[in-house]
CSV table of C-alpha atoms and ligand atoms in Angstrom, one decimal:
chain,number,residue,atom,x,y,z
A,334,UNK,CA,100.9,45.3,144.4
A,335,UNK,CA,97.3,46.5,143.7
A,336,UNK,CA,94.9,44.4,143.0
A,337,UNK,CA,90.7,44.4,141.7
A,338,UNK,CA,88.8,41.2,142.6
A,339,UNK,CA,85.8,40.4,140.2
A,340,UNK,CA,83.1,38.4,142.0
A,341,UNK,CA,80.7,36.8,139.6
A,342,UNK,CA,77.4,36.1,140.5
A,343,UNK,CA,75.2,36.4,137.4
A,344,UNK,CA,74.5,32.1,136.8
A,345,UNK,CA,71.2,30.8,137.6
A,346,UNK,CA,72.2,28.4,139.8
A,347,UNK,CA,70.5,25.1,140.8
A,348,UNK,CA,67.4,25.5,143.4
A,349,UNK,CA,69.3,25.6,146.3
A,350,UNK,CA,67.6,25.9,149.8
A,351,UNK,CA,63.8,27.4,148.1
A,352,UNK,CA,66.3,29.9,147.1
A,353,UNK,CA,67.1,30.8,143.2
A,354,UNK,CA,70.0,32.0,143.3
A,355,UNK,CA,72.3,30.4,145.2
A,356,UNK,CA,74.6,33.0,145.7
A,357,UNK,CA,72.0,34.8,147.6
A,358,UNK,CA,71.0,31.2,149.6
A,359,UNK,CA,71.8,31.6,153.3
A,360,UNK,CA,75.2,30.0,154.7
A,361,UNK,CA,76.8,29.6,158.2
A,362,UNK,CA,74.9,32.4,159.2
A,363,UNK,CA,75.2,35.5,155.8
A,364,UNK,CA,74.4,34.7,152.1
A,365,UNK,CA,76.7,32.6,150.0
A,366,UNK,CA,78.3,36.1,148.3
A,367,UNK,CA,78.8,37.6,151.7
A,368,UNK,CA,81.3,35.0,152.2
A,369,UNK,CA,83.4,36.1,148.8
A,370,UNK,CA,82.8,39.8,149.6
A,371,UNK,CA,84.2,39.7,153.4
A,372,UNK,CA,87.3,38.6,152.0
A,373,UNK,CA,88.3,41.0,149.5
A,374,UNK,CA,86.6,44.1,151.2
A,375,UNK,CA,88.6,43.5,154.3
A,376,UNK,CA,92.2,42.7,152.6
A,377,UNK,CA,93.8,46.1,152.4
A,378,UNK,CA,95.9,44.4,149.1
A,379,UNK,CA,92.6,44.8,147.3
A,380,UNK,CA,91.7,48.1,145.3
A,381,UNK,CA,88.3,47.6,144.3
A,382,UNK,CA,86.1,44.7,145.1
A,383,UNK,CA,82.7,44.1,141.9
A,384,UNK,CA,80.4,42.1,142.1
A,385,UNK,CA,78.9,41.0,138.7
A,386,UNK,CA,75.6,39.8,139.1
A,387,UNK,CA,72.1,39.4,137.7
A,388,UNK,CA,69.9,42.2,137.3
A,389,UNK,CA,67.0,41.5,140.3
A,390,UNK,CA,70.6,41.2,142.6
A,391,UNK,CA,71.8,44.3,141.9
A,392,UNK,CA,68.7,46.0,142.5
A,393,UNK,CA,69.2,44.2,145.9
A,394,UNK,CA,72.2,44.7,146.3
A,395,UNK,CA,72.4,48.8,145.4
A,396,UNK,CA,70.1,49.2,148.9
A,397,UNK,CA,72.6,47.1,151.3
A,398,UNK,CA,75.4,49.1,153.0
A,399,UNK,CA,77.3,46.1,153.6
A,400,UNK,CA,77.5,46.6,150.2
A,401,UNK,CA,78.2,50.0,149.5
A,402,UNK,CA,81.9,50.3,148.8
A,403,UNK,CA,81.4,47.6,146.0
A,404,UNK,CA,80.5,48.3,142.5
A,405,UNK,CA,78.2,46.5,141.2
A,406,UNK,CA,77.7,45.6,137.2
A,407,UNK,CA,75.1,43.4,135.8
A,408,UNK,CA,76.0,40.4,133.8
A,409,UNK,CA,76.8,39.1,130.1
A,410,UNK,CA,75.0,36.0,128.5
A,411,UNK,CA,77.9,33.7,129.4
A,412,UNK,CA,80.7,33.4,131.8
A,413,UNK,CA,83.6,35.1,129.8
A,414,UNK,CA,80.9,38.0,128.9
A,415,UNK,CA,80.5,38.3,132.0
A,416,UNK,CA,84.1,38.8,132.7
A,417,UNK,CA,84.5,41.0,130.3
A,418,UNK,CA,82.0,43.2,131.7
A,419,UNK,CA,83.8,43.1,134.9
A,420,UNK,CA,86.6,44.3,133.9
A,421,UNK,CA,85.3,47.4,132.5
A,422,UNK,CA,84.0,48.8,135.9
A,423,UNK,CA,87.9,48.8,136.9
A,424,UNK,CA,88.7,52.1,137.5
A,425,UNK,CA,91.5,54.3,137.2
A,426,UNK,CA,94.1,54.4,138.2
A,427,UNK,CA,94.3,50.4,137.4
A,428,UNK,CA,95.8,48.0,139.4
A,429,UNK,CA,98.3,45.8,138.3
A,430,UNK,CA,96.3,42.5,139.3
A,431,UNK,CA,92.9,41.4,138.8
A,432,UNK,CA,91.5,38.4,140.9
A,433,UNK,CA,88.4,36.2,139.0
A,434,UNK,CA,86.4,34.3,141.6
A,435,UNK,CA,83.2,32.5,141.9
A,436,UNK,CA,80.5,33.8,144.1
A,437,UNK,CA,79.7,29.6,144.6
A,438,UNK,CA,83.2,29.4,146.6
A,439,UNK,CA,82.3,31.0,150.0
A,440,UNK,CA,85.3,28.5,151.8
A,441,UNK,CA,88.3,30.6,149.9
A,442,UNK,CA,90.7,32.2,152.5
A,443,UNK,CA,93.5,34.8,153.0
A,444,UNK,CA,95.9,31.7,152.5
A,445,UNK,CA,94.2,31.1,149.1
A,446,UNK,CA,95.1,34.9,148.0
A,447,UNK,CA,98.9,34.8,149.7
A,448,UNK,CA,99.8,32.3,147.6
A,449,UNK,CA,98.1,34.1,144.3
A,450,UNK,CA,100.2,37.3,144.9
A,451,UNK,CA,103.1,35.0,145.3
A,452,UNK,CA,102.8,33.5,142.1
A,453,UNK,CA,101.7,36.7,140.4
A,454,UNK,CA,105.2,37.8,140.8
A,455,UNK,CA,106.8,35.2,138.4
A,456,UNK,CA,103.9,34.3,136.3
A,457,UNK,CA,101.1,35.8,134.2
A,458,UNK,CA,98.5,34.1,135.5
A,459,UNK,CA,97.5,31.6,139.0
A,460,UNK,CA,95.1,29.9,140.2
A,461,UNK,CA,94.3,27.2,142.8
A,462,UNK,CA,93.9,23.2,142.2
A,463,UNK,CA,93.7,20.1,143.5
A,464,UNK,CA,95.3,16.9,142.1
A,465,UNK,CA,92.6,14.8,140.6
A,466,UNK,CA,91.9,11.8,143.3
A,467,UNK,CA,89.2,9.7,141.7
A,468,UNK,CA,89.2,6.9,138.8
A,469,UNK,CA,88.6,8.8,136.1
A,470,UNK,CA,86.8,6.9,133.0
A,471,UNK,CA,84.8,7.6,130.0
A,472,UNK,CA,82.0,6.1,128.9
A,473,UNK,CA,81.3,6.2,125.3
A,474,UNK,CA,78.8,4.0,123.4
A,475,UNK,CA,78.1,2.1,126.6
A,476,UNK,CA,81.8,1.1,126.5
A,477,UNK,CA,83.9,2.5,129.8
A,478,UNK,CA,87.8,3.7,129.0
A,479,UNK,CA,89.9,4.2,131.8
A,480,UNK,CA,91.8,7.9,131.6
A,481,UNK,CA,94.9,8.5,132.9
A,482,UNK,CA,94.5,10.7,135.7
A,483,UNK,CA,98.7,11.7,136.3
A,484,UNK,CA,98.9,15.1,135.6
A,485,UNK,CA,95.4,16.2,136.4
A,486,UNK,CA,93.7,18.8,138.4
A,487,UNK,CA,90.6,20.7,138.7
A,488,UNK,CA,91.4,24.4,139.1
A,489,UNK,CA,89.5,26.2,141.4
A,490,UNK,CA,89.2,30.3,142.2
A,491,UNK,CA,90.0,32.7,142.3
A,492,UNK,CA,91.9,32.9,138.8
A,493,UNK,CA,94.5,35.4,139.8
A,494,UNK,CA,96.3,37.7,136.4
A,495,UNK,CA,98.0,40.6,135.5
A,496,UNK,CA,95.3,42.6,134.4
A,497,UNK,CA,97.1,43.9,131.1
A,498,UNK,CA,97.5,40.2,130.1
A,499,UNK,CA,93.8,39.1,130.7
A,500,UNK,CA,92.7,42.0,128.8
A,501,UNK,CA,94.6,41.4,125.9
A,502,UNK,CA,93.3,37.6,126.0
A,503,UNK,CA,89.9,38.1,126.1
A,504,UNK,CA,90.0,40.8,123.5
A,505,UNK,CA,91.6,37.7,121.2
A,506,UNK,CA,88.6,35.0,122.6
A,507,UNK,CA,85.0,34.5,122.3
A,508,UNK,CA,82.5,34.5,125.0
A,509,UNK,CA,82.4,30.9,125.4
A,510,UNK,CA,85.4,29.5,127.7
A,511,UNK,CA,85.8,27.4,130.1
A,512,UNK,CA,87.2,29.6,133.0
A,513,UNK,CA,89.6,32.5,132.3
A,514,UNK,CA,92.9,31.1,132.5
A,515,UNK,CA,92.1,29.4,129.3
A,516,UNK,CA,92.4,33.1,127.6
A,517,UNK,CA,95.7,33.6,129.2
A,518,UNK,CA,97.1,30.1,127.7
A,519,UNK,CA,95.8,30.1,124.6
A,520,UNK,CA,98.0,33.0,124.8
A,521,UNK,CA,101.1,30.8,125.7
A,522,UNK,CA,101.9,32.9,129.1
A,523,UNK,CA,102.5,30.9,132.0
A,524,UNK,CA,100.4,29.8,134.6
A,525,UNK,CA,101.0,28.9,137.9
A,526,UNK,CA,98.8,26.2,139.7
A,527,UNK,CA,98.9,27.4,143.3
A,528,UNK,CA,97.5,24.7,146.5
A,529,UNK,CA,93.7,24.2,146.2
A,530,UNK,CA,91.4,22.9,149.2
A,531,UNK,CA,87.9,21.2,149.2
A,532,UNK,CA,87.7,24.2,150.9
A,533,UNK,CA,87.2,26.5,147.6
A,534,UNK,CA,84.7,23.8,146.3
A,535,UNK,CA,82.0,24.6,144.2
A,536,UNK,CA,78.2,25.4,145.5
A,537,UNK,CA,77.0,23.6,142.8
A,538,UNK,CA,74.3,20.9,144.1
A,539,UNK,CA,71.9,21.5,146.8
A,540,UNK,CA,73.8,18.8,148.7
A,541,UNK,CA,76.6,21.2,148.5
A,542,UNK,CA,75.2,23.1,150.8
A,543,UNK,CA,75.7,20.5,153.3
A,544,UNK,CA,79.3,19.8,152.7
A,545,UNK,CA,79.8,23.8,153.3
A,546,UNK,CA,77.9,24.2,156.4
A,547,UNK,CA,79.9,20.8,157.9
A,548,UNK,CA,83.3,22.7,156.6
A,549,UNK,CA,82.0,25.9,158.2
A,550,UNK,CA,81.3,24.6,161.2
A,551,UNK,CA,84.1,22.7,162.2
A,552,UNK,CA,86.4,25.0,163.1
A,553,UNK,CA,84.8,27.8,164.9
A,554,UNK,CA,87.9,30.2,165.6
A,555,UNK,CA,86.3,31.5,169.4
A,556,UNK,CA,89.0,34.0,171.5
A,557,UNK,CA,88.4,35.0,174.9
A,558,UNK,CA,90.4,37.7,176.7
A,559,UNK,CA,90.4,39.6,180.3
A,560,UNK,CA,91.7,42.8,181.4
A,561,UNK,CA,92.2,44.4,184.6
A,562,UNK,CA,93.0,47.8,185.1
A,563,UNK,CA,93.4,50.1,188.2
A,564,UNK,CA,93.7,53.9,188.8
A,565,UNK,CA,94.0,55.8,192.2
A,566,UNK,CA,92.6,59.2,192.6
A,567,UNK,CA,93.8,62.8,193.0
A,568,UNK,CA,92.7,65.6,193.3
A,569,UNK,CA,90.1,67.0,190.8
A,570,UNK,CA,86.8,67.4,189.9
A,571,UNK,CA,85.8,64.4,187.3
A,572,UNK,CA,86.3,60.9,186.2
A,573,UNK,CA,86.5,59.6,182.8
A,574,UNK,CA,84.8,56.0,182.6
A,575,UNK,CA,84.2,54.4,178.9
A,576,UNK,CA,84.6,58.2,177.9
A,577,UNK,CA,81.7,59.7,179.6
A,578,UNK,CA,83.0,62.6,181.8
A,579,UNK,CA,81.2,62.0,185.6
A,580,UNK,CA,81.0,64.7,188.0
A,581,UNK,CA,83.1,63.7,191.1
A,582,UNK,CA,85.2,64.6,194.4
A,583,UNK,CA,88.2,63.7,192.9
A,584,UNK,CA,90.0,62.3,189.3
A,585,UNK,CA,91.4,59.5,188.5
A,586,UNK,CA,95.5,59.8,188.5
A,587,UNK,CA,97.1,58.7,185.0
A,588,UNK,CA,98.8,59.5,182.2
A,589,UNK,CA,95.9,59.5,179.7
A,590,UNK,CA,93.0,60.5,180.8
A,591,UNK,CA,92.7,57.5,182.6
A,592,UNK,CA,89.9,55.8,181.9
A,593,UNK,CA,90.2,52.9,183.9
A,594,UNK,CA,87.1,51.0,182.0
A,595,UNK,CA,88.6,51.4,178.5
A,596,UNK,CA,92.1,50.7,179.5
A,597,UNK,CA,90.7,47.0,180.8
A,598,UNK,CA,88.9,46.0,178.1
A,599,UNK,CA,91.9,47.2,175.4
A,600,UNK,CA,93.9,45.0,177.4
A,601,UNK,CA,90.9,42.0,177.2
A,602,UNK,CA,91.5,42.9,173.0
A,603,UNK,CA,94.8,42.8,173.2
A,604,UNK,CA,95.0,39.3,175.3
A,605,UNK,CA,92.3,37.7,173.5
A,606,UNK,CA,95.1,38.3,170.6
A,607,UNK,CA,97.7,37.3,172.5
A,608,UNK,CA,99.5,40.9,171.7
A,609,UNK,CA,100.7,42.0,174.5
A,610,UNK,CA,99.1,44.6,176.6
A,611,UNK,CA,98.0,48.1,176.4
A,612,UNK,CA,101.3,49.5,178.3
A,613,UNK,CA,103.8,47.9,175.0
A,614,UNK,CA,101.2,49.3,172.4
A,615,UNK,CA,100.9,53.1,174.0
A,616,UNK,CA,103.4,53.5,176.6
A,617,UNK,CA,102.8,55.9,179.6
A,618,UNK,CA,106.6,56.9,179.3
A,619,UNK,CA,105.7,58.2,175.8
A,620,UNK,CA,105.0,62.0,175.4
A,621,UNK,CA,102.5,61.4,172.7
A,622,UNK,CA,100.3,59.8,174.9
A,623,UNK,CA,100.0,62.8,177.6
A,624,UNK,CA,96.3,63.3,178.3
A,625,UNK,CA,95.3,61.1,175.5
A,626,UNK,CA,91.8,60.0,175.0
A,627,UNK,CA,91.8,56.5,175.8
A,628,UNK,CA,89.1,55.9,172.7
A,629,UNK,CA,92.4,56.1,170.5
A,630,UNK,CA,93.8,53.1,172.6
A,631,UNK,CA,90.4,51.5,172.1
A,632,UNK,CA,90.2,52.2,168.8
A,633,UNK,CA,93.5,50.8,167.8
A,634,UNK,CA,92.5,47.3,169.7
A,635,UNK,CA,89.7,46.8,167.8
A,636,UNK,CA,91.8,47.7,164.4
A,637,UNK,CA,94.1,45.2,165.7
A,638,UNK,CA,91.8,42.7,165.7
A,639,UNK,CA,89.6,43.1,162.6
A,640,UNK,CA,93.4,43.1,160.7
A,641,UNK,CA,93.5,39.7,161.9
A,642,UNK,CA,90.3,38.3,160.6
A,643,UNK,CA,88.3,38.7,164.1
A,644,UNK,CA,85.5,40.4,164.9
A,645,UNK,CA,84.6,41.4,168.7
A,646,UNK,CA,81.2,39.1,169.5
A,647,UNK,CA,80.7,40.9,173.2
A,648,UNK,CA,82.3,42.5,175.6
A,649,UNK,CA,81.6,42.7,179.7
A,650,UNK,CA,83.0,45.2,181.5
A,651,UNK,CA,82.8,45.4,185.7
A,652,UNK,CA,83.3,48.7,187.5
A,653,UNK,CA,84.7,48.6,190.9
A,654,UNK,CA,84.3,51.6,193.2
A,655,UNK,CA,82.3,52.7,196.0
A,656,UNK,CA,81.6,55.8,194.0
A,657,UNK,CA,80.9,58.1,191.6
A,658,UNK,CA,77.9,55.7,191.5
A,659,UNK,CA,78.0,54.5,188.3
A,660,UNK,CA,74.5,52.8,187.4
A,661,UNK,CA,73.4,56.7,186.6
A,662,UNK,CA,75.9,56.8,183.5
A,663,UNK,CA,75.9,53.1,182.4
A,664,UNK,CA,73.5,54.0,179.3
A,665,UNK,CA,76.0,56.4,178.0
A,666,UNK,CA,78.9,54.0,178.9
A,667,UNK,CA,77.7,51.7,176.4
A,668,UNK,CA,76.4,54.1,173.8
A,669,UNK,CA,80.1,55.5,173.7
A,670,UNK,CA,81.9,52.4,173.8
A,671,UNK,CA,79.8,51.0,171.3
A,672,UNK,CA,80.5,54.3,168.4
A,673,UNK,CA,84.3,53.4,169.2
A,674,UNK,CA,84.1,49.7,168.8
A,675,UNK,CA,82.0,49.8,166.2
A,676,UNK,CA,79.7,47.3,168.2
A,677,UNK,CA,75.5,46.9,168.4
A,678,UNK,CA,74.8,48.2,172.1
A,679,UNK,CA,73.5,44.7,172.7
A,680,UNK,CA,76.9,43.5,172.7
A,681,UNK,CA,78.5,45.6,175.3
A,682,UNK,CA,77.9,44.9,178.9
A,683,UNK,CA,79.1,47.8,181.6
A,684,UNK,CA,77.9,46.8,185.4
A,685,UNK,CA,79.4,47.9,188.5
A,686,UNK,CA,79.6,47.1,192.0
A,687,UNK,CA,81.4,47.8,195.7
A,688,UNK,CA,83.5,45.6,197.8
A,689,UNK,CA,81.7,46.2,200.8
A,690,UNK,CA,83.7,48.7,202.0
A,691,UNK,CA,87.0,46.6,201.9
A,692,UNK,CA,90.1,47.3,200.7
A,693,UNK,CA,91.3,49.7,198.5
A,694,UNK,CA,88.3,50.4,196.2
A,695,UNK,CA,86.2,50.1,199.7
A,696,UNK,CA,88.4,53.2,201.3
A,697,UNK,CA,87.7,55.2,198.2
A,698,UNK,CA,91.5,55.7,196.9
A,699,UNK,CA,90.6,54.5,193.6
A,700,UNK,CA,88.6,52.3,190.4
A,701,UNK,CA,89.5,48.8,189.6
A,702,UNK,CA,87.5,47.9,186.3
A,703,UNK,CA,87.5,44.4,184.9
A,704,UNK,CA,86.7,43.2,181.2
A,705,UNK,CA,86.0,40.1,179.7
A,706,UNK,CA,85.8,40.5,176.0
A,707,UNK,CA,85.0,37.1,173.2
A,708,UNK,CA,86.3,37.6,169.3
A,709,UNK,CA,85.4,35.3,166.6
A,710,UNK,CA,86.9,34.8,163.3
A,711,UNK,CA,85.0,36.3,160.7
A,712,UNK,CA,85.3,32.8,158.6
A,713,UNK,CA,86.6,29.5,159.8
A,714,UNK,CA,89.8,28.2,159.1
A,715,UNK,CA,91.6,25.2,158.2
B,1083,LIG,MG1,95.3,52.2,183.0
């Protein structure tokens, strides 16, 4: 099912970090909406990602390209007007659910929205919360009352609905709710509490911030991986390295067009994801694969790895051959692995060196190329 997420951002917010707004306040390295807008750009489930913000942020955020696939709408005078204005830069054709979140919950993951699109199948409306752990009381006229807390929860976001039903609930309210699930009930259509986290808490006090860096940092998600590769020559008149044609006495002998560099570090992407190695993904006893550019095997790691919430930090590759010399072409290496991966140049390492002479590479019957490659996880989690 199809789905729109509707970010806001418009509040004020507390002074948080020098910085008014908060949701532009820096956090575990991007700004607080970053966070929000990561998730929903990169989850293929979601149609259209807006961000519903104050005016001065739009005007910022209209010249950021990390931003350019969103649409941006300015905000209402309150919450629900706010929402309401989000939902009318849905386009067409509109999808069939529409996620509500708070820009001031950077810690909500993919697990968060899997268990939304669950419920969404048997209920009008979800969203996460957490069972209410304090003492609760209520102090009125200096006088404290206990309050039974069974059967409480604070609900958290994203506030997951079918968007025909929201519509139709905030065409019935005012502007002044709580959160949006209170349309949908007032409504009588059921709602589904899904499981909340600290996680999805609230940026709220400057102390927050704190909390959030603490719960971002705990659980870096760091993956290392190593490829080797090796290709013997033939006869011909070039080699293919990181997909820069070198002028040679001989060509490398392979299926593709074996390039011995790339083949090594798709097999680091692939180990660092424990998936196997390049030989299950794009077999050599598969036709398709005749003469192939081995940028589409490259390509496909890195695709790989992005669908699973990482992100390539660097890569290191090490060339082994007595020649083509290699040092000449290293510039290009990188520049060409880098429009593949999608990588800054800074990130991608390509050295080379001999072995003296010895062995196989030292005879000059082939290339042997190593990579070492690290991914991170684009956000922490639990
Ligand atoms: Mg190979």
């Amino acid at each position: 099912m199809s789905a729109a997420a509707i970010i806001l951002a418009a509040g004020e917010g507390a002074r948080a970090r020098g910085i008014v707004p908060k949701q532009i306040a820096p956090l575990a390295g991007r700004r607080v909406l970053d966070w929000s807008k990561r998730l929903f750009c990169e989850d293929s489930r979601f149609d259209q990602v807006i961000v519903v913000t104050t005016k001065e942020i739009v005007a910022i955020l209209a010249n950021d390209t990390q931003f350019a696939t969103v649409t941006l709408a300015e905000g209402g005078a309150s919450r629900t007007a706010s929402v309401k204005k989000g939902l009318d830069a849905i386009t067409r054709p509109e999808p069939a659910y529409v996620f509500i979140h708070d820009a001031a919950r950077p810690g909500v993951d993919a697990e968060c929205l899997d268990a939304l699109f669950e419920a969404l199948e048997n209920h009008a409306a979800a969203a996460p919360a957490l069972p209410v752990s304090d003492a609760l009381k209520r102090q009125s006229e200096g006088a404290l009352a206990n309050v039974d807390r069974t059967d409480l929860y604070r609900v958290q976001t994203p506030q997951a609905f079918h968007l025909s039903t929201i519509r139709e609930a905030l065409n019935n309210t005012g502007n002044d709710l709580v959160d949006d699930l209170a349309a949908v009930e007032m409504q009588g259509a059921g709602v589904a509490l899904t499981k909340g986290s600290a996680r999805y808490n609230k940026i709220t006090y400057p102390e927050d911030f704190e909390i959030m860096d603490a719960l971002f940092a705990a659980t870096p998600n760091i993956r290392i991986g190593k490829g080797f590769d090796v290709h013997a020559f033939e006869p011909g008149d070039h080699v293919t390295l990181c997909g820069i044609q070198i002028e040679h006495t001989a060509r490398l002998k392979g299926h593709s067009d074996a390039d011995v560099a790339w083949h090594a570090l798709t097999d680091a992407i692939l180990g660092a994801l424990a998936l196997g190695d390049i030989g299950d993904h794009f077999p050599p006893s598969d036709e398709k694969w005749r003469g192939a550019d081995s940028g589409v095997f490259l390509k496909a790691a890195v695709d790989m790895a992005t669908d699973r919430g990482f992100s390539i930090s660097n890569c290191d590759l090490t060339l082994i051959c007595e020649e083509p010399k290699v040092k000449p072409h290293r510039k290009a290496m990188r520049l060409r692995t880098a429009d593949v991966t999608d990588l800054p140049i800074d990130a991608i390492s390509v050295k080379a060196t001999t072995t003296e002479g010895l062995g196989f590479t030292g005879r000059r019957e082939g290339i042997a190329a190593e990579a070492v490659v690290t991914l991170s996880s684009l956000r922490s989690r639990d």
